[in-house]
mmCIF file of the C-alpha atoms, coordinates in Angstrom:
data_MODEL
# 
_entry.id   MODEL 
# 
loop_
_atom_site.group_PDB 
_atom_site.id 
_atom_site.type_symbol 
_atom_site.label_atom_id 
_atom_site.label_alt_id 
_atom_site.label_comp_id 
_atom_site.label_asym_id 
_atom_site.label_entity_id 
_atom_site.label_seq_id 
_atom_site.pdbx_PDB_ins_code 
_atom_site.Cartn_x 
_atom_site.Cartn_y 
_atom_site.Cartn_z 
_atom_site.occupancy 
_atom_site.B_iso_or_equiv 
_atom_site.pdbx_formal_charge 
_atom_site.auth_seq_id 
_atom_site.auth_comp_id 
_atom_site.auth_asym_id 
_atom_site.auth_atom_id 
_atom_site.pdbx_PDB_model_num 
ATOM 1   C CA . UNK A 1 1   ? 0.000   0.000   0.000   1.00 0.00 ? 1   UNK A CA 1 
ATOM 2   C CA . UNK A 1 2   ? 1.213   3.471   -0.731  1.00 0.00 ? 2   UNK A CA 1 
ATOM 3   C CA . UNK A 1 3   ? 1.587   6.157   1.905   1.00 0.00 ? 3   UNK A CA 1 
ATOM 4   C CA . UNK A 1 4   ? -1.368  8.047   0.434   1.00 0.00 ? 4   UNK A CA 1 
ATOM 5   C CA . UNK A 1 5   ? -3.750  5.141   0.951   1.00 0.00 ? 5   UNK A CA 1 
ATOM 6   C CA . UNK A 1 6   ? -2.620  4.597   4.548   1.00 0.00 ? 6   UNK A CA 1 
ATOM 7   C CA . UNK A 1 7   ? -2.739  8.266   5.543   1.00 0.00 ? 7   UNK A CA 1 
ATOM 8   C CA . UNK A 1 8   ? -6.454  8.385   6.416   1.00 0.00 ? 8   UNK A CA 1 
ATOM 9   C CA . UNK A 1 9   ? -6.231  5.961   9.334   1.00 0.00 ? 9   UNK A CA 1 
ATOM 10  C CA . UNK A 1 10  ? -2.707  6.558   10.636  1.00 0.00 ? 10  UNK A CA 1 
ATOM 11  C CA . UNK A 1 11  ? -3.531  9.782   12.560  1.00 0.00 ? 11  UNK A CA 1 
ATOM 12  C CA . UNK A 1 12  ? -6.550  8.159   14.225  1.00 0.00 ? 12  UNK A CA 1 
ATOM 13  C CA . UNK A 1 13  ? -4.770  5.054   15.476  1.00 0.00 ? 13  UNK A CA 1 
ATOM 14  C CA . UNK A 1 14  ? -2.950  4.996   18.788  1.00 0.00 ? 14  UNK A CA 1 
ATOM 15  C CA . UNK A 1 15  ? 0.688   4.071   18.400  1.00 0.00 ? 15  UNK A CA 1 
ATOM 16  C CA . UNK A 1 16  ? 2.331   1.243   20.247  1.00 0.00 ? 16  UNK A CA 1 
ATOM 17  C CA . UNK A 1 17  ? 4.347   3.754   22.255  1.00 0.00 ? 17  UNK A CA 1 
ATOM 18  C CA . UNK A 1 18  ? 1.206   5.657   23.321  1.00 0.00 ? 18  UNK A CA 1 
ATOM 19  C CA . UNK A 1 19  ? -0.385  2.457   24.567  1.00 0.00 ? 19  UNK A CA 1 
ATOM 20  C CA . UNK A 1 20  ? 2.747   1.509   26.514  1.00 0.00 ? 20  UNK A CA 1 
ATOM 21  C CA . UNK A 1 21  ? 2.976   4.982   28.128  1.00 0.00 ? 21  UNK A CA 1 
ATOM 22  C CA . UNK A 1 22  ? -0.706  5.076   29.143  1.00 0.00 ? 22  UNK A CA 1 
ATOM 23  C CA . UNK A 1 23  ? -0.948  5.236   32.933  1.00 0.00 ? 23  UNK A CA 1 
ATOM 24  C CA . UNK A 1 24  ? -4.083  3.074   33.034  1.00 0.00 ? 24  UNK A CA 1 
ATOM 25  C CA . UNK A 1 25  ? -2.308  0.323   31.148  1.00 0.00 ? 25  UNK A CA 1 
ATOM 26  C CA . UNK A 1 26  ? 0.940   0.519   33.143  1.00 0.00 ? 26  UNK A CA 1 
ATOM 27  C CA . UNK A 1 27  ? 0.582   -2.901  34.862  1.00 0.00 ? 27  UNK A CA 1 
ATOM 28  C CA . UNK A 1 28  ? 0.217   -4.731  31.555  1.00 0.00 ? 28  UNK A CA 1 
ATOM 29  C CA . UNK A 1 29  ? 1.812   -2.233  29.160  1.00 0.00 ? 29  UNK A CA 1 
ATOM 30  C CA . UNK A 1 30  ? 4.585   -4.660  28.268  1.00 0.00 ? 30  UNK A CA 1 
ATOM 31  C CA . UNK A 1 31  ? 1.997   -6.963  26.711  1.00 0.00 ? 31  UNK A CA 1 
ATOM 32  C CA . UNK A 1 32  ? 0.872   -4.231  24.315  1.00 0.00 ? 32  UNK A CA 1 
ATOM 33  C CA . UNK A 1 33  ? 4.422   -3.849  23.041  1.00 0.00 ? 33  UNK A CA 1 
ATOM 34  C CA . UNK A 1 34  ? 4.307   -7.191  21.235  1.00 0.00 ? 34  UNK A CA 1 
ATOM 35  C CA . UNK A 1 35  ? 4.598   -6.581  17.506  1.00 0.00 ? 35  UNK A CA 1 
ATOM 36  C CA . UNK A 1 36  ? 2.069   -9.229  16.441  1.00 0.00 ? 36  UNK A CA 1 
ATOM 37  C CA . UNK A 1 37  ? -0.717  -7.150  18.014  1.00 0.00 ? 37  UNK A CA 1 
ATOM 38  C CA . UNK A 1 38  ? 0.072   -4.261  15.666  1.00 0.00 ? 38  UNK A CA 1 
ATOM 39  C CA . UNK A 1 39  ? 0.452   -6.122  12.365  1.00 0.00 ? 39  UNK A CA 1 
ATOM 40  C CA . UNK A 1 40  ? -2.241  -6.146  9.727   1.00 0.00 ? 40  UNK A CA 1 
ATOM 41  C CA . UNK A 1 41  ? -2.715  -9.802  8.809   1.00 0.00 ? 41  UNK A CA 1 
ATOM 42  C CA . UNK A 1 42  ? -5.609  -11.799 7.426   1.00 0.00 ? 42  UNK A CA 1 
ATOM 43  C CA . UNK A 1 43  ? -6.345  -13.249 10.849  1.00 0.00 ? 43  UNK A CA 1 
ATOM 44  C CA . UNK A 1 44  ? -5.666  -10.326 13.165  1.00 0.00 ? 44  UNK A CA 1 
ATOM 45  C CA . UNK A 1 45  ? -7.736  -7.716  11.310  1.00 0.00 ? 45  UNK A CA 1 
ATOM 46  C CA . UNK A 1 46  ? -11.049 -9.667  11.375  1.00 0.00 ? 46  UNK A CA 1 
ATOM 47  C CA . UNK A 1 47  ? -10.446 -10.523 15.032  1.00 0.00 ? 47  UNK A CA 1 
ATOM 48  C CA . UNK A 1 48  ? -9.792  -6.865  15.817  1.00 0.00 ? 48  UNK A CA 1 
ATOM 49  C CA . UNK A 1 49  ? -12.901 -5.868  13.887  1.00 0.00 ? 49  UNK A CA 1 
ATOM 50  C CA . UNK A 1 50  ? -15.094 -8.303  15.793  1.00 0.00 ? 50  UNK A CA 1 
ATOM 51  C CA . UNK A 1 51  ? -13.666 -7.333  19.188  1.00 0.00 ? 51  UNK A CA 1 
ATOM 52  C CA . UNK A 1 52  ? -13.930 -3.610  18.457  1.00 0.00 ? 52  UNK A CA 1 
ATOM 53  C CA . UNK A 1 53  ? -17.574 -3.877  17.426  1.00 0.00 ? 53  UNK A CA 1 
ATOM 54  C CA . UNK A 1 54  ? -18.376 -6.129  20.372  1.00 0.00 ? 54  UNK A CA 1 
ATOM 55  C CA . UNK A 1 55  ? -16.788 -3.701  22.849  1.00 0.00 ? 55  UNK A CA 1 
ATOM 56  C CA . UNK A 1 56  ? -18.485 -0.717  21.203  1.00 0.00 ? 56  UNK A CA 1 
ATOM 57  C CA . UNK A 1 57  ? -21.965 -2.005  21.972  1.00 0.00 ? 57  UNK A CA 1 
ATOM 58  C CA . UNK A 1 58  ? -21.508 -4.060  25.139  1.00 0.00 ? 58  UNK A CA 1 
ATOM 59  C CA . UNK A 1 59  ? -20.393 -1.265  27.515  1.00 0.00 ? 59  UNK A CA 1 
ATOM 60  C CA . UNK A 1 60  ? -21.366 2.423   27.548  1.00 0.00 ? 60  UNK A CA 1 
ATOM 61  C CA . UNK A 1 61  ? -17.883 3.733   28.398  1.00 0.00 ? 61  UNK A CA 1 
ATOM 62  C CA . UNK A 1 62  ? -14.304 2.480   28.333  1.00 0.00 ? 62  UNK A CA 1 
ATOM 63  C CA . UNK A 1 63  ? -14.788 0.625   25.075  1.00 0.00 ? 63  UNK A CA 1 
ATOM 64  C CA . UNK A 1 64  ? -11.262 1.276   23.837  1.00 0.00 ? 64  UNK A CA 1 
ATOM 65  C CA . UNK A 1 65  ? -9.722  -0.284  26.933  1.00 0.00 ? 65  UNK A CA 1 
ATOM 66  C CA . UNK A 1 66  ? -12.074 -3.263  26.778  1.00 0.00 ? 66  UNK A CA 1 
ATOM 67  C CA . UNK A 1 67  ? -11.274 -3.825  23.100  1.00 0.00 ? 67  UNK A CA 1 
ATOM 68  C CA . UNK A 1 68  ? -7.546  -3.570  23.790  1.00 0.00 ? 68  UNK A CA 1 
ATOM 69  C CA . UNK A 1 69  ? -7.745  -6.001  26.713  1.00 0.00 ? 69  UNK A CA 1 
ATOM 70  C CA . UNK A 1 70  ? -9.788  -8.476  24.675  1.00 0.00 ? 70  UNK A CA 1 
ATOM 71  C CA . UNK A 1 71  ? -7.297  -8.204  21.806  1.00 0.00 ? 71  UNK A CA 1 
ATOM 72  C CA . UNK A 1 72  ? -4.442  -9.483  23.957  1.00 0.00 ? 72  UNK A CA 1 
ATOM 73  C CA . UNK A 1 73  ? -5.521  -13.126 24.395  1.00 0.00 ? 73  UNK A CA 1 
ATOM 74  C CA . UNK A 1 74  ? -7.226  -13.221 20.987  1.00 0.00 ? 74  UNK A CA 1 
ATOM 75  C CA . UNK A 1 75  ? -4.061  -11.994 19.210  1.00 0.00 ? 75  UNK A CA 1 
ATOM 76  C CA . UNK A 1 76  ? -6.196  -9.442  17.396  1.00 0.00 ? 76  UNK A CA 1 
ATOM 77  C CA . UNK A 1 77  ? -5.054  -6.194  15.841  1.00 0.00 ? 77  UNK A CA 1 
ATOM 78  C CA . UNK A 1 78  ? -5.199  -3.609  18.648  1.00 0.00 ? 78  UNK A CA 1 
ATOM 79  C CA . UNK A 1 79  ? -5.456  -0.470  16.473  1.00 0.00 ? 79  UNK A CA 1 
ATOM 80  C CA . UNK A 1 80  ? -8.376  -1.874  14.477  1.00 0.00 ? 80  UNK A CA 1 
ATOM 81  C CA . UNK A 1 81  ? -10.167 -2.955  17.648  1.00 0.00 ? 81  UNK A CA 1 
ATOM 82  C CA . UNK A 1 82  ? -9.642  0.451   19.260  1.00 0.00 ? 82  UNK A CA 1 
ATOM 83  C CA . UNK A 1 83  ? -10.649 2.380   16.148  1.00 0.00 ? 83  UNK A CA 1 
ATOM 84  C CA . UNK A 1 84  ? -13.899 0.491   15.611  1.00 0.00 ? 84  UNK A CA 1 
ATOM 85  C CA . UNK A 1 85  ? -15.149 1.305   19.098  1.00 0.00 ? 85  UNK A CA 1 
ATOM 86  C CA . UNK A 1 86  ? -15.805 4.833   17.820  1.00 0.00 ? 86  UNK A CA 1 
ATOM 87  C CA . UNK A 1 87  ? -18.935 3.592   16.036  1.00 0.00 ? 87  UNK A CA 1 
ATOM 88  C CA . UNK A 1 88  ? -20.641 4.437   19.328  1.00 0.00 ? 88  UNK A CA 1 
ATOM 89  C CA . UNK A 1 89  ? -19.667 7.972   20.225  1.00 0.00 ? 89  UNK A CA 1 
ATOM 90  C CA . UNK A 1 90  ? -21.563 10.773  21.992  1.00 0.00 ? 90  UNK A CA 1 
ATOM 91  C CA . UNK A 1 91  ? -23.121 11.876  18.709  1.00 0.00 ? 91  UNK A CA 1 
ATOM 92  C CA . UNK A 1 92  ? -24.374 8.438   17.644  1.00 0.00 ? 92  UNK A CA 1 
ATOM 93  C CA . UNK A 1 93  ? -25.424 7.080   21.048  1.00 0.00 ? 93  UNK A CA 1 
ATOM 94  C CA . UNK A 1 94  ? -29.036 8.380   20.838  1.00 0.00 ? 94  UNK A CA 1 
ATOM 95  C CA . UNK A 1 95  ? -29.449 6.604   17.503  1.00 0.00 ? 95  UNK A CA 1 
ATOM 96  C CA . UNK A 1 96  ? -28.003 3.356   18.878  1.00 0.00 ? 96  UNK A CA 1 
ATOM 97  C CA . UNK A 1 97  ? -30.235 3.548   21.978  1.00 0.00 ? 97  UNK A CA 1 
ATOM 98  C CA . UNK A 1 98  ? -33.328 3.733   19.771  1.00 0.00 ? 98  UNK A CA 1 
ATOM 99  C CA . UNK A 1 99  ? -32.050 0.887   17.587  1.00 0.00 ? 99  UNK A CA 1 
ATOM 100 C CA . UNK A 1 100 ? -31.206 -1.259  20.626  1.00 0.00 ? 100 UNK A CA 1 
ATOM 101 C CA . UNK A 1 101 ? -34.628 -0.619  22.144  1.00 0.00 ? 101 UNK A CA 1 
ATOM 102 C CA . UNK A 1 102 ? -36.377 -1.619  18.912  1.00 0.00 ? 102 UNK A CA 1 
ATOM 103 C CA . UNK A 1 103 ? -34.202 -4.715  18.531  1.00 0.00 ? 103 UNK A CA 1 
ATOM 104 C CA . UNK A 1 104 ? -34.840 -5.708  22.156  1.00 0.00 ? 104 UNK A CA 1 
ATOM 105 C CA . UNK A 1 105 ? -38.591 -5.209  21.785  1.00 0.00 ? 105 UNK A CA 1 
ATOM 106 C CA . UNK A 1 106 ? -38.622 -7.177  18.538  1.00 0.00 ? 106 UNK A CA 1 
ATOM 107 C CA . UNK A 1 107 ? -36.664 -10.121 19.942  1.00 0.00 ? 107 UNK A CA 1 
ATOM 108 C CA . UNK A 1 108 ? -38.473 -10.236 23.270  1.00 0.00 ? 108 UNK A CA 1 
ATOM 109 C CA . UNK A 1 109 ? -41.880 -9.531  21.688  1.00 0.00 ? 109 UNK A CA 1 
ATOM 110 C CA . UNK A 1 110 ? -42.624 -7.054  24.495  1.00 0.00 ? 110 UNK A CA 1 
ATOM 111 C CA . UNK A 1 111 ? -45.382 -5.269  22.593  1.00 0.00 ? 111 UNK A CA 1 
ATOM 112 C CA . UNK A 1 112 ? -47.252 -8.499  21.865  1.00 0.00 ? 112 UNK A CA 1 
ATOM 113 C CA . UNK A 1 113 ? -46.902 -9.845  25.402  1.00 0.00 ? 113 UNK A CA 1 
ATOM 114 C CA . UNK A 1 114 ? -47.707 -6.538  27.080  1.00 0.00 ? 114 UNK A CA 1 
ATOM 115 C CA . UNK A 1 115 ? -50.985 -6.283  25.164  1.00 0.00 ? 115 UNK A CA 1 
ATOM 116 C CA . UNK A 1 116 ? -52.465 -9.141  27.182  1.00 0.00 ? 116 UNK A CA 1 
ATOM 117 C CA . UNK A 1 117 ? -52.932 -9.726  30.900  1.00 0.00 ? 117 UNK A CA 1 
ATOM 118 C CA . UNK A 1 118 ? -49.713 -7.967  31.896  1.00 0.00 ? 118 UNK A CA 1 
ATOM 119 C CA . UNK A 1 119 ? -50.805 -4.711  30.242  1.00 0.00 ? 119 UNK A CA 1 
ATOM 120 C CA . UNK A 1 120 ? -54.245 -4.936  31.860  1.00 0.00 ? 120 UNK A CA 1 
ATOM 121 C CA . UNK A 1 121 ? -52.639 -5.447  35.279  1.00 0.00 ? 121 UNK A CA 1 
ATOM 122 C CA . UNK A 1 122 ? -50.281 -2.504  34.828  1.00 0.00 ? 122 UNK A CA 1 
ATOM 123 C CA . UNK A 1 123 ? -53.088 -0.199  33.694  1.00 0.00 ? 123 UNK A CA 1 
ATOM 124 C CA . UNK A 1 124 ? -55.389 -1.236  36.580  1.00 0.00 ? 124 UNK A CA 1 
ATOM 125 C CA . UNK A 1 125 ? -53.893 1.407   38.854  1.00 0.00 ? 125 UNK A CA 1 
ATOM 126 C CA . UNK A 1 126 ? -52.565 -0.953  41.510  1.00 0.00 ? 126 UNK A CA 1 
ATOM 127 C CA . UNK A 1 127 ? -49.005 -0.338  40.324  1.00 0.00 ? 127 UNK A CA 1 
ATOM 128 C CA . UNK A 1 128 ? -49.176 3.481   40.347  1.00 0.00 ? 128 UNK A CA 1 
ATOM 129 C CA . UNK A 1 129 ? -46.616 3.729   43.127  1.00 0.00 ? 129 UNK A CA 1 
ATOM 130 C CA . UNK A 1 130 ? -44.261 1.597   41.058  1.00 0.00 ? 130 UNK A CA 1 
ATOM 131 C CA . UNK A 1 131 ? -44.055 3.958   38.064  1.00 0.00 ? 131 UNK A CA 1 
ATOM 132 C CA . UNK A 1 132 ? -40.367 3.260   37.888  1.00 0.00 ? 132 UNK A CA 1 
ATOM 133 C CA . UNK A 1 133 ? -41.269 -0.322  36.928  1.00 0.00 ? 133 UNK A CA 1 
ATOM 134 C CA . UNK A 1 134 ? -42.012 0.745   33.356  1.00 0.00 ? 134 UNK A CA 1 
ATOM 135 C CA . UNK A 1 135 ? -38.790 2.729   33.181  1.00 0.00 ? 135 UNK A CA 1 
ATOM 136 C CA . UNK A 1 136 ? -36.805 -0.314  34.325  1.00 0.00 ? 136 UNK A CA 1 
ATOM 137 C CA . UNK A 1 137 ? -38.589 -2.436  31.770  1.00 0.00 ? 137 UNK A CA 1 
ATOM 138 C CA . UNK A 1 138 ? -37.475 -0.058  29.011  1.00 0.00 ? 138 UNK A CA 1 
ATOM 139 C CA . UNK A 1 139 ? -33.889 -0.012  30.292  1.00 0.00 ? 139 UNK A CA 1 
ATOM 140 C CA . UNK A 1 140 ? -33.776 -3.805  30.455  1.00 0.00 ? 140 UNK A CA 1 
ATOM 141 C CA . UNK A 1 141 ? -35.154 -4.161  26.941  1.00 0.00 ? 141 UNK A CA 1 
ATOM 142 C CA . UNK A 1 142 ? -32.623 -1.635  25.640  1.00 0.00 ? 142 UNK A CA 1 
ATOM 143 C CA . UNK A 1 143 ? -29.747 -3.373  27.458  1.00 0.00 ? 143 UNK A CA 1 
ATOM 144 C CA . UNK A 1 144 ? -30.821 -6.687  25.947  1.00 0.00 ? 144 UNK A CA 1 
ATOM 145 C CA . UNK A 1 145 ? -30.917 -4.993  22.536  1.00 0.00 ? 145 UNK A CA 1 
ATOM 146 C CA . UNK A 1 146 ? -27.340 -3.789  23.045  1.00 0.00 ? 146 UNK A CA 1 
ATOM 147 C CA . UNK A 1 147 ? -26.227 -7.338  23.880  1.00 0.00 ? 147 UNK A CA 1 
ATOM 148 C CA . UNK A 1 148 ? -27.822 -8.579  20.668  1.00 0.00 ? 148 UNK A CA 1 
ATOM 149 C CA . UNK A 1 149 ? -26.265 -5.717  18.681  1.00 0.00 ? 149 UNK A CA 1 
ATOM 150 C CA . UNK A 1 150 ? -22.830 -6.459  20.115  1.00 0.00 ? 150 UNK A CA 1 
ATOM 151 C CA . UNK A 1 151 ? -22.946 -10.142 19.177  1.00 0.00 ? 151 UNK A CA 1 
ATOM 152 C CA . UNK A 1 152 ? -24.514 -9.647  15.738  1.00 0.00 ? 152 UNK A CA 1 
ATOM 153 C CA . UNK A 1 153 ? -22.268 -6.751  14.690  1.00 0.00 ? 153 UNK A CA 1 
ATOM 154 C CA . UNK A 1 154 ? -19.178 -8.615  15.900  1.00 0.00 ? 154 UNK A CA 1 
ATOM 155 C CA . UNK A 1 155 ? -20.092 -11.664 13.816  1.00 0.00 ? 155 UNK A CA 1 
ATOM 156 C CA . UNK A 1 156 ? -20.971 -9.586  10.755  1.00 0.00 ? 156 UNK A CA 1 
ATOM 157 C CA . UNK A 1 157 ? -17.846 -7.482  11.161  1.00 0.00 ? 157 UNK A CA 1 
ATOM 158 C CA . UNK A 1 158 ? -15.668 -10.587 11.305  1.00 0.00 ? 158 UNK A CA 1 
ATOM 159 C CA . UNK A 1 159 ? -17.212 -12.081 8.180   1.00 0.00 ? 159 UNK A CA 1 
ATOM 160 C CA . UNK A 1 160 ? -17.221 -8.823  6.201   1.00 0.00 ? 160 UNK A CA 1 
ATOM 161 C CA . UNK A 1 161 ? -13.660 -7.858  7.113   1.00 0.00 ? 161 UNK A CA 1 
ATOM 162 C CA . UNK A 1 162 ? -12.412 -11.357 6.302   1.00 0.00 ? 162 UNK A CA 1 
ATOM 163 C CA . UNK A 1 163 ? -14.190 -11.267 2.939   1.00 0.00 ? 163 UNK A CA 1 
ATOM 164 C CA . UNK A 1 164 ? -12.892 -7.748  2.231   1.00 0.00 ? 164 UNK A CA 1 
ATOM 165 C CA . UNK A 1 165 ? -9.360  -8.842  3.114   1.00 0.00 ? 165 UNK A CA 1 
ATOM 166 C CA . UNK A 1 166 ? -9.579  -11.728 0.643   1.00 0.00 ? 166 UNK A CA 1 
ATOM 167 C CA . UNK A 1 167 ? -10.876 -9.412  -2.088  1.00 0.00 ? 167 UNK A CA 1 
ATOM 168 C CA . UNK A 1 168 ? -8.054  -6.943  -1.468  1.00 0.00 ? 168 UNK A CA 1 
ATOM 169 C CA . UNK A 1 169 ? -5.424  -9.674  -1.661  1.00 0.00 ? 169 UNK A CA 1 
ATOM 170 C CA . UNK A 1 170 ? -6.946  -11.130 -4.835  1.00 0.00 ? 170 UNK A CA 1 
ATOM 171 C CA . UNK A 1 171 ? -7.049  -7.683  -6.423  1.00 0.00 ? 171 UNK A CA 1 
ATOM 172 C CA . UNK A 1 172 ? -3.437  -7.075  -5.425  1.00 0.00 ? 172 UNK A CA 1 
ATOM 173 C CA . UNK A 1 173 ? -2.370  -10.379 -6.996  1.00 0.00 ? 173 UNK A CA 1 
ATOM 174 C CA . UNK A 1 174 ? -4.128  -9.637  -10.286 1.00 0.00 ? 174 UNK A CA 1 
ATOM 175 C CA . UNK A 1 175 ? -2.350  -6.273  -10.554 1.00 0.00 ? 175 UNK A CA 1 
ATOM 176 C CA . UNK A 1 176 ? 1.054   -7.724  -9.797  1.00 0.00 ? 176 UNK A CA 1 
ATOM 177 C CA . UNK A 1 177 ? 3.483   -6.808  -12.594 1.00 0.00 ? 177 UNK A CA 1 
ATOM 178 C CA . UNK A 1 178 ? 5.527   -10.028 -12.814 1.00 0.00 ? 178 UNK A CA 1 
ATOM 179 C CA . UNK A 1 179 ? 2.551   -12.369 -12.602 1.00 0.00 ? 179 UNK A CA 1 
ATOM 180 C CA . UNK A 1 180 ? 2.506   -15.144 -15.184 1.00 0.00 ? 180 UNK A CA 1 
ATOM 181 C CA . UNK A 1 181 ? -0.660  -15.597 -17.137 1.00 0.00 ? 181 UNK A CA 1 
ATOM 182 C CA . UNK A 1 182 ? -2.222  -18.988 -16.570 1.00 0.00 ? 182 UNK A CA 1 
ATOM 183 C CA . UNK A 1 183 ? -2.829  -20.740 -19.860 1.00 0.00 ? 183 UNK A CA 1 
ATOM 184 C CA . UNK A 1 184 ? -6.377  -21.661 -20.559 1.00 0.00 ? 184 UNK A CA 1 
ATOM 185 C CA . UNK A 1 185 ? -6.668  -25.303 -21.757 1.00 0.00 ? 185 UNK A CA 1 
ATOM 186 C CA . UNK A 1 186 ? -9.469  -24.294 -24.141 1.00 0.00 ? 186 UNK A CA 1 
ATOM 187 C CA . UNK A 1 187 ? -7.126  -22.018 -26.121 1.00 0.00 ? 187 UNK A CA 1 
# 
């Protein structure tokens, strides 16, 4: 890859030295110095993608640290894992909360279940003093939606990044200057 193609992600990625100097990572900083965690290979990039997406949706804060910690035993690419956690940022969180709530309601079928006896009991007035019950129900449904989003996006991210990696390598091989043309037996 040329320097021009790499320039868009280089400024956004933490360097190995920055990770080692981080005071929060001081007890295990030596583990982040291993070079295999910073290489872009066909196995480490999809692993980093999956871990970054998983960490982005599973916890509301500290996603970069979680992704980096998960990348250690998985031998995943740390910069990719850290970079992909930014899919959930302060500007996109309201959107993801709505999506997680809808996913949680769809999977748990809350609307269908609540339309029956449970909804009649809640609207009877006996639970007026427990108004927070409905708020907790919404939070639980949204949290469950985030768990589903984290697992599904991690799996999709792994598959898509692995497929994209293969396409990039195949494209690179076809453009290779010294490549011999394979003779077609039909010719």
